[in-house]
Amino acid sequence: MTRPVSPSAPELVATEKRPPTSRRDGRGGRVNGEEGSERSARLSLDALTVRIPVRRDAVVHAVTDVSLDITAGEITALVGESGCGKSIVASAVMGVLPPEAVITGSVRLLPGDAGSAHPSVEPLDILRDHRPYRGRHIALIPQSPSTYFTPVRTVGSQLSETISALGTAHTAVELVERAGLSAAALDLYPHELSGGMAQRAAVAAALAGDPEVIIADEPTSGLDRARTDQIGELLRECADRGAAVLLITHDLGHLIRAGIADTVAVMYASRLMEVGPAADVLDDPWHDYTRDLLAALPERGLRPLPHPPRELTNLSEHCPYAGGPTQLIARLPRMIRSRRS
Protein backbone atom coordinates (compact mmCIF):
# COMPACT_ATOMS: atom_id res chain seq x y z
CA MET A 1 0.00 0.00 0.00
CA THR A 2 1.34 3.42 -0.90
CA ARG A 3 2.08 5.65 2.07
CA PRO A 4 1.21 9.35 1.83
CA VAL A 5 4.00 11.87 1.50
CA SER A 6 3.97 15.60 1.94
CA PRO A 7 3.24 17.45 -1.33
CA SER A 8 6.33 19.08 -2.72
CA ALA A 9 8.26 19.45 -5.92
CA PRO A 10 9.60 16.16 -7.25
CA GLU A 11 13.31 15.40 -7.41
CA LEU A 12 15.38 12.94 -9.40
CA VAL A 13 16.79 9.91 -7.63
CA ALA A 14 18.38 6.64 -8.65
CA THR A 15 16.42 3.59 -7.69
CA GLU A 16 15.78 0.08 -8.82
CA LYS A 17 13.13 -0.42 -11.47
CA ARG A 18 10.21 -0.57 -9.08
CA PRO A 19 7.55 1.93 -7.99
CA PRO A 20 9.18 5.01 -6.48
CA THR A 21 6.89 4.86 -3.45
CA SER A 22 8.71 1.72 -2.28
CA ARG A 23 11.55 3.81 -0.87
CA ARG A 24 11.52 6.29 2.00
CA ASP A 25 14.31 7.81 4.02
CA GLY A 26 15.18 10.52 6.48
CA ARG A 27 16.96 13.05 4.30
CA GLY A 28 16.21 16.64 5.02
CA GLY A 29 13.82 16.24 7.91
CA ARG A 30 13.57 15.64 11.61
CA VAL A 31 11.68 13.44 14.02
CA ASN A 32 12.72 14.16 17.56
CA GLY A 33 13.39 17.84 17.02
CA GLU A 34 10.12 18.72 15.32
CA GLU A 35 8.32 21.89 16.22
CA GLY A 36 5.78 21.12 18.89
CA SER A 37 7.76 18.28 20.44
CA GLU A 38 7.23 17.95 24.17
CA ARG A 39 10.98 17.53 24.65
CA SER A 40 13.71 19.79 23.37
CA ALA A 41 16.70 19.06 21.18
CA ARG A 42 20.10 19.28 22.84
CA LEU A 43 22.27 18.44 19.84
CA SER A 44 21.26 19.41 16.32
CA LEU A 45 23.04 18.08 13.23
CA ASP A 46 22.14 19.92 10.05
CA ALA A 47 23.38 18.59 6.69
CA LEU A 48 26.57 17.30 8.33
CA THR A 49 28.98 16.14 5.63
CA VAL A 50 32.50 14.76 6.04
CA ARG A 51 34.98 14.15 3.24
CA ILE A 52 38.40 12.60 3.92
CA PRO A 53 41.05 12.82 1.18
CA VAL A 54 43.15 9.69 0.72
CA ARG A 55 45.97 8.69 -1.60
CA ARG A 56 45.80 9.04 -5.39
CA ASP A 57 43.33 11.91 -5.21
CA ALA A 58 40.51 9.69 -3.94
CA VAL A 59 38.08 11.11 -1.40
CA VAL A 60 36.15 9.06 1.15
CA HIS A 61 32.52 10.14 1.36
CA ALA A 62 32.41 9.36 5.07
CA VAL A 63 29.20 11.24 5.99
CA THR A 64 26.74 12.83 3.59
CA ASP A 65 23.97 15.29 4.41
CA VAL A 66 23.09 13.92 7.85
CA SER A 67 20.40 15.94 9.66
CA LEU A 68 19.29 14.72 13.06
CA ASP A 69 18.23 16.08 16.44
CA ILE A 70 19.31 14.38 19.66
CA THR A 71 16.59 15.10 22.18
CA ALA A 72 16.73 15.60 25.94
CA GLY A 73 15.42 12.65 27.92
CA GLU A 74 15.61 10.26 24.98
CA ILE A 75 17.91 7.73 23.34
CA THR A 76 18.44 8.15 19.62
CA ALA A 77 19.99 5.00 18.12
CA LEU A 78 22.11 5.44 14.99
CA VAL A 79 22.33 1.99 13.40
CA GLY A 80 23.86 0.42 10.32
CA GLU A 81 26.63 -1.86 9.11
CA SER A 82 30.27 -1.39 10.03
CA GLY A 83 31.86 1.23 7.80
CA CYS A 84 28.68 3.14 7.00
CA GLY A 85 29.87 6.31 8.76
CA LYS A 86 28.25 6.06 12.20
CA SER A 87 31.45 6.53 14.19
CA ILE A 88 32.59 9.32 11.86
CA VAL A 89 29.47 11.22 12.91
CA ALA A 90 30.54 10.86 16.55
CA SER A 91 34.12 11.87 15.76
CA ALA A 92 32.95 14.95 13.86
CA VAL A 93 30.73 16.02 16.75
CA MET A 94 33.54 15.52 19.29
CA GLY A 95 36.18 17.20 17.09
CA VAL A 96 38.57 14.26 16.88
CA LEU A 97 38.72 13.72 13.12
CA PRO A 98 42.12 13.94 11.39
CA PRO A 99 43.08 17.47 10.32
CA GLU A 100 42.74 16.64 6.62
CA ALA A 101 39.02 15.88 7.01
CA VAL A 102 36.73 18.44 5.38
CA ILE A 103 33.55 19.07 7.38
CA THR A 104 30.54 21.05 6.16
CA GLY A 105 27.09 21.58 7.58
CA SER A 106 26.55 22.46 11.21
CA VAL A 107 26.51 20.83 14.63
CA ARG A 108 24.79 22.98 17.22
CA LEU A 109 24.70 22.38 20.94
CA LEU A 110 21.66 23.78 22.69
CA PRO A 111 22.54 23.93 26.40
CA GLY A 112 20.03 24.25 29.20
CA ASP A 113 16.72 25.53 27.93
CA ALA A 114 18.11 26.60 24.54
CA GLY A 115 16.04 23.90 22.91
CA SER A 116 12.76 25.26 24.22
CA ALA A 117 10.29 27.30 22.20
CA HIS A 118 11.69 30.52 23.71
CA PRO A 119 15.39 29.84 24.36
CA SER A 120 17.33 32.08 26.72
CA VAL A 121 20.68 30.72 25.54
CA GLU A 122 21.96 30.95 21.97
CA PRO A 123 22.81 27.63 20.27
CA LEU A 124 26.54 26.93 20.24
CA ASP A 125 28.27 26.08 16.97
CA ILE A 126 30.63 23.41 18.27
CA LEU A 127 32.29 22.77 14.91
CA ARG A 128 34.17 26.04 15.37
CA ASP A 129 35.70 25.02 18.70
CA HIS A 130 34.88 21.80 20.53
CA ARG A 131 37.19 22.22 23.49
CA PRO A 132 35.03 24.36 25.81
CA TYR A 133 32.14 21.92 25.54
CA ARG A 134 33.74 18.49 25.73
CA GLY A 135 33.13 16.82 29.07
CA ARG A 136 31.01 19.62 30.50
CA HIS A 137 28.23 19.76 27.92
CA ILE A 138 28.89 16.75 25.72
CA ALA A 139 30.68 13.51 26.58
CA LEU A 140 31.83 10.45 24.65
CA ILE A 141 31.71 6.82 25.74
CA PRO A 142 34.37 5.38 23.41
CA GLN A 143 34.18 2.17 21.44
CA SER A 144 37.37 0.77 23.02
CA PRO A 145 37.32 1.86 26.67
CA SER A 146 40.29 -0.30 27.66
CA THR A 147 42.51 1.93 25.49
CA TYR A 148 40.72 5.09 26.62
CA PHE A 149 42.37 5.11 30.05
CA THR A 150 46.07 5.67 30.72
CA PRO A 151 47.53 2.19 31.39
CA VAL A 152 49.97 3.22 34.15
CA ARG A 153 47.45 4.84 36.51
CA THR A 154 44.53 3.43 38.44
CA VAL A 155 40.97 4.03 37.33
CA GLY A 156 40.32 5.96 40.55
CA SER A 157 43.16 8.43 40.03
CA GLN A 158 42.04 9.12 36.48
CA LEU A 159 38.41 9.61 37.48
CA SER A 160 39.44 11.97 40.29
CA GLU A 161 41.56 13.99 37.86
CA THR A 162 38.64 14.20 35.42
CA ILE A 163 36.28 15.40 38.16
CA SER A 164 38.80 18.03 39.27
CA ALA A 165 39.35 19.28 35.72
CA LEU A 166 35.61 19.59 35.10
CA GLY A 167 35.00 21.26 38.46
CA THR A 168 32.00 19.21 39.55
CA ALA A 169 31.11 18.05 43.06
CA HIS A 170 31.07 14.35 42.23
CA THR A 171 33.35 11.77 43.81
CA ALA A 172 34.96 8.84 42.04
CA VAL A 173 33.16 6.40 44.36
CA GLU A 174 29.79 7.96 43.55
CA LEU A 175 30.37 7.78 39.80
CA VAL A 176 31.52 4.16 39.65
CA GLU A 177 28.66 3.04 41.88
CA ARG A 178 26.21 4.88 39.67
CA ALA A 179 27.75 3.07 36.70
CA GLY A 180 27.25 -0.28 38.41
CA LEU A 181 30.79 -0.88 39.69
CA SER A 182 31.99 -1.38 43.23
CA ALA A 183 34.37 1.10 44.85
CA ALA A 184 37.06 -1.59 44.74
CA ALA A 185 37.33 -1.04 40.97
CA LEU A 186 38.93 2.34 41.64
CA ASP A 187 42.12 0.62 42.77
CA LEU A 188 42.44 -1.38 39.56
CA TYR A 189 44.54 -0.55 36.52
CA PRO A 190 42.82 -0.53 33.11
CA HIS A 191 44.31 -3.88 32.07
CA GLU A 192 42.78 -5.47 35.17
CA LEU A 193 39.23 -4.59 34.11
CA SER A 194 37.01 -6.98 32.21
CA GLY A 195 35.30 -5.70 29.07
CA GLY A 196 32.10 -4.93 30.93
CA MET A 197 33.94 -3.24 33.80
CA ALA A 198 35.97 -1.09 31.40
CA GLN A 199 32.81 -0.03 29.61
CA ARG A 200 31.13 0.95 32.88
CA ALA A 201 34.25 2.82 33.98
CA ALA A 202 34.05 4.78 30.72
CA VAL A 203 30.41 5.55 31.49
CA ALA A 204 31.48 6.81 34.93
CA ALA A 205 34.07 9.09 33.32
CA ALA A 206 31.48 10.40 30.86
CA LEU A 207 29.12 11.29 33.72
CA ALA A 208 31.77 13.26 35.62
CA GLY A 209 30.86 16.58 34.00
CA ASP A 210 27.07 16.15 34.17
CA PRO A 211 26.87 16.37 30.37
CA GLU A 212 23.64 17.29 28.66
CA VAL A 213 24.57 15.11 25.67
CA ILE A 214 26.13 11.63 25.82
CA ILE A 215 27.47 9.95 22.69
CA ALA A 216 27.95 6.21 23.16
CA ASP A 217 29.98 4.80 20.26
CA GLU A 218 29.39 1.04 20.04
CA PRO A 219 29.38 0.74 23.86
CA THR A 220 28.38 -2.95 23.79
CA SER A 221 30.83 -4.13 21.13
CA GLY A 222 32.36 -7.46 22.15
CA LEU A 223 30.26 -7.81 25.32
CA ASP A 224 28.07 -10.77 26.20
CA ARG A 225 24.31 -10.45 26.41
CA ALA A 226 24.17 -9.79 30.15
CA ARG A 227 26.78 -7.02 29.98
CA THR A 228 25.13 -5.58 26.88
CA ASP A 229 21.83 -5.32 28.73
CA GLN A 230 23.55 -3.66 31.71
CA ILE A 231 25.11 -0.97 29.53
CA GLY A 232 21.76 -0.43 27.82
CA GLU A 233 20.07 0.03 31.18
CA LEU A 234 22.74 2.54 32.22
CA LEU A 235 22.16 4.60 29.08
CA ARG A 236 18.41 4.43 29.60
CA GLU A 237 18.90 5.69 33.15
CA CYS A 238 21.00 8.60 31.85
CA ALA A 239 18.25 9.54 29.41
CA ASP A 240 15.59 9.25 32.10
CA ARG A 241 17.62 11.71 34.18
CA GLY A 242 17.38 14.21 31.32
CA ALA A 243 20.43 13.59 29.15
CA ALA A 244 20.19 13.44 25.38
CA VAL A 245 21.81 10.14 24.36
CA LEU A 246 23.11 9.21 20.90
CA LEU A 247 23.66 5.44 20.85
CA ILE A 248 25.76 4.29 17.90
CA THR A 249 25.36 0.56 17.37
CA HIS A 250 25.02 -2.26 14.88
CA ASP A 251 23.34 -4.49 17.48
CA LEU A 252 19.76 -4.32 16.25
CA GLY A 253 18.95 -7.46 18.21
CA HIS A 254 19.68 -5.65 21.46
CA LEU A 255 17.55 -2.65 20.46
CA ILE A 256 14.62 -4.91 19.66
CA ARG A 257 15.03 -7.05 22.77
CA ALA A 258 15.65 -4.27 25.29
CA GLY A 259 13.43 -1.56 23.79
CA ILE A 260 15.65 1.21 25.16
CA ALA A 261 15.65 3.52 22.11
CA ASP A 262 13.07 6.22 21.49
CA THR A 263 14.19 7.05 17.95
CA VAL A 264 16.08 4.97 15.38
CA ALA A 265 18.09 6.46 12.51
CA VAL A 266 19.28 3.96 9.89
CA MET A 267 22.52 4.76 8.06
CA TYR A 268 24.00 3.22 4.93
CA ALA A 269 27.02 4.29 2.87
CA SER A 270 27.33 7.67 4.60
CA ARG A 271 23.63 8.64 4.36
CA LEU A 272 20.55 8.34 6.51
CA MET A 273 18.09 5.95 4.89
CA GLU A 274 15.25 6.16 7.39
CA VAL A 275 14.52 7.92 10.69
CA GLY A 276 11.57 7.49 12.99
CA PRO A 277 10.15 6.33 16.32
CA ALA A 278 11.95 3.13 17.30
CA ALA A 279 8.88 0.90 17.42
CA ASP A 280 7.76 2.03 13.97
CA VAL A 281 11.14 1.63 12.27
CA LEU A 282 11.91 -1.76 13.83
CA ASP A 283 8.42 -3.23 13.41
CA ASP A 284 7.38 -1.69 10.10
CA PRO A 285 10.41 -0.43 8.14
CA TRP A 286 9.75 1.67 5.07
CA HIS A 287 13.13 1.64 3.35
CA ASP A 288 14.44 -1.39 1.48
CA TYR A 289 17.74 -1.26 3.34
CA THR A 290 16.07 -1.24 6.76
CA ARG A 291 13.97 -4.25 5.78
CA ASP A 292 17.02 -6.13 4.49
CA LEU A 293 19.07 -5.24 7.56
CA LEU A 294 16.39 -6.58 9.90
CA ALA A 295 15.97 -9.71 7.77
CA ALA A 296 19.68 -10.44 8.25
CA LEU A 297 19.20 -10.91 12.01
CA PRO A 298 19.41 -14.57 13.15
CA GLU A 299 15.96 -14.40 14.74
CA ARG A 300 14.48 -13.08 11.48
CA GLY A 301 15.90 -15.58 9.04
CA LEU A 302 19.61 -14.70 8.72
CA ARG A 303 19.15 -13.64 5.10
CA PRO A 304 22.29 -12.03 3.63
CA LEU A 305 21.98 -8.50 2.29
CA PRO A 306 21.32 -8.58 -1.47
CA HIS A 307 23.80 -5.80 -2.29
CA PRO A 308 27.52 -5.71 -1.41
CA PRO A 309 28.79 -2.78 0.69
CA ARG A 310 29.35 0.36 -1.34
CA GLU A 311 32.81 1.77 -1.92
CA LEU A 312 32.77 5.12 -0.14
CA THR A 313 35.22 6.67 -2.59
CA ASN A 314 32.81 6.09 -5.47
CA LEU A 315 29.34 7.29 -4.51
CA SER A 316 26.82 9.19 -6.58
CA GLU A 317 24.42 11.79 -5.25
CA HIS A 318 21.56 9.32 -5.44
CA CYS A 319 20.27 6.62 -3.12
CA PRO A 320 23.32 4.39 -2.48
CA TYR A 321 21.22 1.30 -1.87
CA ALA A 322 19.80 1.09 -5.38
CA GLY A 323 21.31 -2.16 -6.63
CA GLY A 324 21.64 -3.40 -10.18
CA PRO A 325 20.59 -1.33 -13.20
CA THR A 326 19.31 2.05 -12.09
CA GLN A 327 17.35 4.79 -13.73
CA LEU A 328 16.47 8.36 -12.85
CA ILE A 329 12.86 8.81 -11.87
CA ALA A 330 10.89 11.72 -10.50
CA ARG A 331 9.44 11.30 -7.05
CA LEU A 332 8.49 13.36 -4.05
CA PRO A 333 11.15 14.13 -1.42
CA ARG A 334 11.57 11.31 1.02
CA MET A 335 9.76 11.70 4.25
CA ILE A 336 10.72 11.27 7.85
CA ARG A 337 8.25 9.67 10.22
CA SER A 338 6.55 11.93 12.73
CA ARG A 339 6.00 10.88 16.30
CA ARG A 340 2.39 9.95 16.95
CA SER A 341 0.54 12.17 19.38
Short mmCIF file of C-alpha atoms in Angstrom, two decimals, residues 60-334:
data_model
loop_
_atom_site.label_atom_id
_atom_site.label_comp_id
_atom_site.label_asym_id
_atom_site.label_seq_id
_atom_site.Cartn_x
_atom_site.Cartn_y
_atom_site.Cartn_z
CA VAL A 60 36.15 9.06 1.15
CA HIS A 61 32.52 10.14 1.36
CA ALA A 62 32.41 9.36 5.07
CA VAL A 63 29.20 11.24 5.99
CA THR A 64 26.74 12.83 3.59
CA ASP A 65 23.97 15.29 4.41
CA VAL A 66 23.09 13.92 7.85
CA SER A 67 20.40 15.94 9.66
CA LEU A 68 19.29 14.72 13.06
CA ASP A 69 18.23 16.08 16.44
CA ILE A 70 19.31 14.38 19.66
CA THR A 71 16.59 15.10 22.18
CA ALA A 72 16.73 15.60 25.94
CA GLY A 73 15.42 12.65 27.92
CA GLU A 74 15.61 10.26 24.98
CA ILE A 75 17.91 7.73 23.34
CA THR A 76 18.44 8.15 19.62
CA ALA A 77 19.99 5.00 18.12
CA LEU A 78 22.11 5.44 14.99
CA VAL A 79 22.33 1.99 13.40
CA GLY A 80 23.86 0.42 10.32
CA GLU A 81 26.63 -1.86 9.11
CA SER A 82 30.27 -1.39 10.03
CA GLY A 83 31.86 1.23 7.80
CA CYS A 84 28.68 3.14 7.00
CA GLY A 85 29.87 6.31 8.76
CA LYS A 86 28.25 6.06 12.20
CA SER A 87 31.45 6.53 14.19
CA ILE A 88 32.59 9.32 11.86
CA VAL A 89 29.47 11.22 12.91
CA ALA A 90 30.54 10.86 16.55
CA SER A 91 34.12 11.87 15.76
CA ALA A 92 32.95 14.95 13.86
CA VAL A 93 30.73 16.02 16.75
CA MET A 94 33.54 15.52 19.29
CA GLY A 95 36.18 17.20 17.09
CA VAL A 96 38.57 14.26 16.88
CA LEU A 97 38.72 13.72 13.12
CA PRO A 98 42.12 13.94 11.39
CA PRO A 99 43.08 17.47 10.32
CA GLU A 100 42.74 16.64 6.62
CA ALA A 101 39.02 15.88 7.01
CA VAL A 102 36.73 18.44 5.38
CA ILE A 103 33.55 19.07 7.38
CA THR A 104 30.54 21.05 6.16
CA GLY A 105 27.09 21.58 7.58
CA SER A 106 26.55 22.46 11.21
CA VAL A 107 26.51 20.83 14.63
CA ARG A 108 24.79 22.98 17.22
CA LEU A 109 24.70 22.38 20.94
CA LEU A 110 21.66 23.78 22.69
CA PRO A 111 22.54 23.93 26.40
CA GLY A 112 20.03 24.25 29.20
CA ASP A 113 16.72 25.53 27.93
CA ALA A 114 18.11 26.60 24.54
CA GLY A 115 16.04 23.90 22.91
CA SER A 116 12.76 25.26 24.22
CA ALA A 117 10.29 27.30 22.20
CA HIS A 118 11.69 30.52 23.71
CA PRO A 119 15.39 29.84 24.36
CA SER A 120 17.33 32.08 26.72
CA VAL A 121 20.68 30.72 25.54
CA GLU A 122 21.96 30.95 21.97
CA PRO A 123 22.81 27.63 20.27
CA LEU A 124 26.54 26.93 20.24
CA ASP A 125 28.27 26.08 16.97
CA ILE A 126 30.63 23.41 18.27
CA LEU A 127 32.29 22.77 14.91
CA ARG A 128 34.17 26.04 15.37
CA ASP A 129 35.70 25.02 18.70
CA HIS A 130 34.88 21.80 20.53
CA ARG A 131 37.19 22.22 23.49
CA PRO A 132 35.03 24.36 25.81
CA TYR A 133 32.14 21.92 25.54
CA ARG A 134 33.74 18.49 25.73
CA GLY A 135 33.13 16.82 29.07
CA ARG A 136 31.01 19.62 30.50
CA HIS A 137 28.23 19.76 27.92
CA ILE A 138 28.89 16.75 25.72
CA ALA A 139 30.68 13.51 26.58
CA LEU A 140 31.83 10.45 24.65
CA ILE A 141 31.71 6.82 25.74
CA PRO A 142 34.37 5.38 23.41
CA GLN A 143 34.18 2.17 21.44
CA SER A 144 37.37 0.77 23.02
CA PRO A 145 37.32 1.86 26.67
CA SER A 146 40.29 -0.30 27.66
CA THR A 147 42.51 1.93 25.49
CA TYR A 148 40.72 5.09 26.62
CA PHE A 149 42.37 5.11 30.05
CA THR A 150 46.07 5.67 30.72
CA PRO A 151 47.53 2.19 31.39
CA VAL A 152 49.97 3.22 34.15
CA ARG A 153 47.45 4.84 36.51
CA THR A 154 44.53 3.43 38.44
CA VAL A 155 40.97 4.03 37.33
CA GLY A 156 40.32 5.96 40.55
CA SER A 157 43.16 8.43 40.03
CA GLN A 158 42.04 9.12 36.48
CA LEU A 159 38.41 9.61 37.48
CA SER A 160 39.44 11.97 40.29
CA GLU A 161 41.56 13.99 37.86
CA THR A 162 38.64 14.20 35.42
CA ILE A 163 36.28 15.40 38.16
CA SER A 164 38.80 18.03 39.27
CA ALA A 165 39.35 19.28 35.72
CA LEU A 166 35.61 19.59 35.10
CA GLY A 167 35.00 21.26 38.46
CA THR A 168 32.00 19.21 39.55
CA ALA A 169 31.11 18.05 43.06
CA HIS A 170 31.07 14.35 42.23
CA THR A 171 33.35 11.77 43.81
CA ALA A 172 34.96 8.84 42.04
CA VAL A 173 33.16 6.40 44.36
CA GLU A 174 29.79 7.96 43.55
CA LEU A 175 30.37 7.78 39.80
CA VAL A 176 31.52 4.16 39.65
CA GLU A 177 28.66 3.04 41.88
CA ARG A 178 26.21 4.88 39.67
CA ALA A 179 27.75 3.07 36.70
CA GLY A 180 27.25 -0.28 38.41
CA LEU A 181 30.79 -0.88 39.69
CA SER A 182 31.99 -1.38 43.23
CA ALA A 183 34.37 1.10 44.85
CA ALA A 184 37.06 -1.59 44.74
CA ALA A 185 37.33 -1.04 40.97
CA LEU A 186 38.93 2.34 41.64
CA ASP A 187 42.12 0.62 42.77
CA LEU A 188 42.44 -1.38 39.56
CA TYR A 189 44.54 -0.55 36.52
CA PRO A 190 42.82 -0.53 33.11
CA HIS A 191 44.31 -3.88 32.07
CA GLU A 192 42.78 -5.47 35.17
CA LEU A 193 39.23 -4.59 34.11
CA SER A 194 37.01 -6.98 32.21
CA GLY A 195 35.30 -5.70 29.07
CA GLY A 196 32.10 -4.93 30.93
CA MET A 197 33.94 -3.24 33.80
CA ALA A 198 35.97 -1.09 31.40
CA GLN A 199 32.81 -0.03 29.61
CA ARG A 200 31.13 0.95 32.88
CA ALA A 201 34.25 2.82 33.98
CA ALA A 202 34.05 4.78 30.72
CA VAL A 203 30.41 5.55 31.49
CA ALA A 204 31.48 6.81 34.93
CA ALA A 205 34.07 9.09 33.32
CA ALA A 206 31.48 10.40 30.86
CA LEU A 207 29.12 11.29 33.72
CA ALA A 208 31.77 13.26 35.62
CA GLY A 209 30.86 16.58 34.00
CA ASP A 210 27.07 16.15 34.17
CA PRO A 211 26.87 16.37 30.37
CA GLU A 212 23.64 17.29 28.66
CA VAL A 213 24.57 15.11 25.67
CA ILE A 214 26.13 11.63 25.82
CA ILE A 215 27.47 9.95 22.69
CA ALA A 216 27.95 6.21 23.16
CA ASP A 217 29.98 4.80 20.26
CA GLU A 218 29.39 1.04 20.04
CA PRO A 219 29.38 0.74 23.86
CA THR A 220 28.38 -2.95 23.79
CA SER A 221 30.83 -4.13 21.13
CA GLY A 222 32.36 -7.46 22.15
CA LEU A 223 30.26 -7.81 25.32
CA ASP A 224 28.07 -10.77 26.20
CA ARG A 225 24.31 -10.45 26.41
CA ALA A 226 24.17 -9.79 30.15
CA ARG A 227 26.78 -7.02 29.98
CA THR A 228 25.13 -5.58 26.88
CA ASP A 229 21.83 -5.32 28.73
CA GLN A 230 23.55 -3.66 31.71
CA ILE A 231 25.11 -0.97 29.53
CA GLY A 232 21.76 -0.43 27.82
CA GLU A 233 20.07 0.03 31.18
CA LEU A 234 22.74 2.54 32.22
CA LEU A 235 22.16 4.60 29.08
CA ARG A 236 18.41 4.43 29.60
CA GLU A 237 18.90 5.69 33.15
CA CYS A 238 21.00 8.60 31.85
CA ALA A 239 18.25 9.54 29.41
CA ASP A 240 15.59 9.25 32.10
CA ARG A 241 17.62 11.71 34.18
CA GLY A 242 17.38 14.21 31.32
CA ALA A 243 20.43 13.59 29.15
CA ALA A 244 20.19 13.44 25.38
CA VAL A 245 21.81 10.14 24.36
CA LEU A 246 23.11 9.21 20.90
CA LEU A 247 23.66 5.44 20.85
CA ILE A 248 25.76 4.29 17.90
CA THR A 249 25.36 0.56 17.37
CA HIS A 250 25.02 -2.26 14.88
CA ASP A 251 23.34 -4.49 17.48
CA LEU A 252 19.76 -4.32 16.25
CA GLY A 253 18.95 -7.46 18.21
CA HIS A 254 19.68 -5.65 21.46
CA LEU A 255 17.55 -2.65 20.46
CA ILE A 256 14.62 -4.91 19.66
CA ARG A 257 15.03 -7.05 22.77
CA ALA A 258 15.65 -4.27 25.29
CA GLY A 259 13.43 -1.56 23.79
CA ILE A 260 15.65 1.21 25.16
CA ALA A 261 15.65 3.52 22.11
CA ASP A 262 13.07 6.22 21.49
CA THR A 263 14.19 7.05 17.95
CA VAL A 264 16.08 4.97 15.38
CA ALA A 265 18.09 6.46 12.51
CA VAL A 266 19.28 3.96 9.89
CA MET A 267 22.52 4.76 8.06
CA TYR A 268 24.00 3.22 4.93
CA ALA A 269 27.02 4.29 2.87
CA SER A 270 27.33 7.67 4.60
CA ARG A 271 23.63 8.64 4.36
CA LEU A 272 20.55 8.34 6.51
CA MET A 273 18.09 5.95 4.89
CA GLU A 274 15.25 6.16 7.39
CA VAL A 275 14.52 7.92 10.69
CA GLY A 276 11.57 7.49 12.99
CA PRO A 277 10.15 6.33 16.32
CA ALA A 278 11.95 3.13 17.30
CA ALA A 279 8.88 0.90 17.42
CA ASP A 280 7.76 2.03 13.97
CA VAL A 281 11.14 1.63 12.27
CA LEU A 282 11.91 -1.76 13.83
CA ASP A 283 8.42 -3.23 13.41
CA ASP A 284 7.38 -1.69 10.10
CA PRO A 285 10.41 -0.43 8.14
CA TRP A 286 9.75 1.67 5.07
CA HIS A 287 13.13 1.64 3.35
CA ASP A 288 14.44 -1.39 1.48
CA TYR A 289 17.74 -1.26 3.34
CA THR A 290 16.07 -1.24 6.76
CA ARG A 291 13.97 -4.25 5.78
CA ASP A 292 17.02 -6.13 4.49
CA LEU A 293 19.07 -5.24 7.56
CA LEU A 294 16.39 -6.58 9.90
CA ALA A 295 15.97 -9.71 7.77
CA ALA A 296 19.68 -10.44 8.25
CA LEU A 297 19.20 -10.91 12.01
CA PRO A 298 19.41 -14.57 13.15
CA GLU A 299 15.96 -14.40 14.74
CA ARG A 300 14.48 -13.08 11.48
CA GLY A 301 15.90 -15.58 9.04
CA LEU A 302 19.61 -14.70 8.72
CA ARG A 303 19.15 -13.64 5.10
CA PRO A 304 22.29 -12.03 3.63
CA LEU A 305 21.98 -8.50 2.29
CA PRO A 306 21.32 -8.58 -1.47
CA HIS A 307 23.80 -5.80 -2.29
CA PRO A 308 27.52 -5.71 -1.41
CA PRO A 309 28.79 -2.78 0.69
CA ARG A 310 29.35 0.36 -1.34
CA GLU A 311 32.81 1.77 -1.92
CA LEU A 312 32.77 5.12 -0.14
CA THR A 313 35.22 6.67 -2.59
CA ASN A 314 32.81 6.09 -5.47
CA LEU A 315 29.34 7.29 -4.51
CA SER A 316 26.82 9.19 -6.58
CA GLU A 317 24.42 11.79 -5.25
CA HIS A 318 21.56 9.32 -5.44
CA CYS A 319 20.27 6.62 -3.12
CA PRO A 320 23.32 4.39 -2.48
CA TYR A 321 21.22 1.30 -1.87
CA ALA A 322 19.80 1.09 -5.38
CA GLY A 323 21.31 -2.16 -6.63
CA GLY A 324 21.64 -3.40 -10.18
CA PRO A 325 20.59 -1.33 -13.20
CA THR A 326 19.31 2.05 -12.09
CA GLN A 327 17.35 4.79 -13.73
CA LEU A 328 16.47 8.36 -12.85
CA ILE A 329 12.86 8.81 -11.87
CA ALA A 330 10.89 11.72 -10.50
CA ARG A 331 9.44 11.30 -7.05
CA LEU A 332 8.49 13.36 -4.05
CA PRO A 333 11.15 14.13 -1.42
CA ARG A 334 11.57 11.31 1.02
#
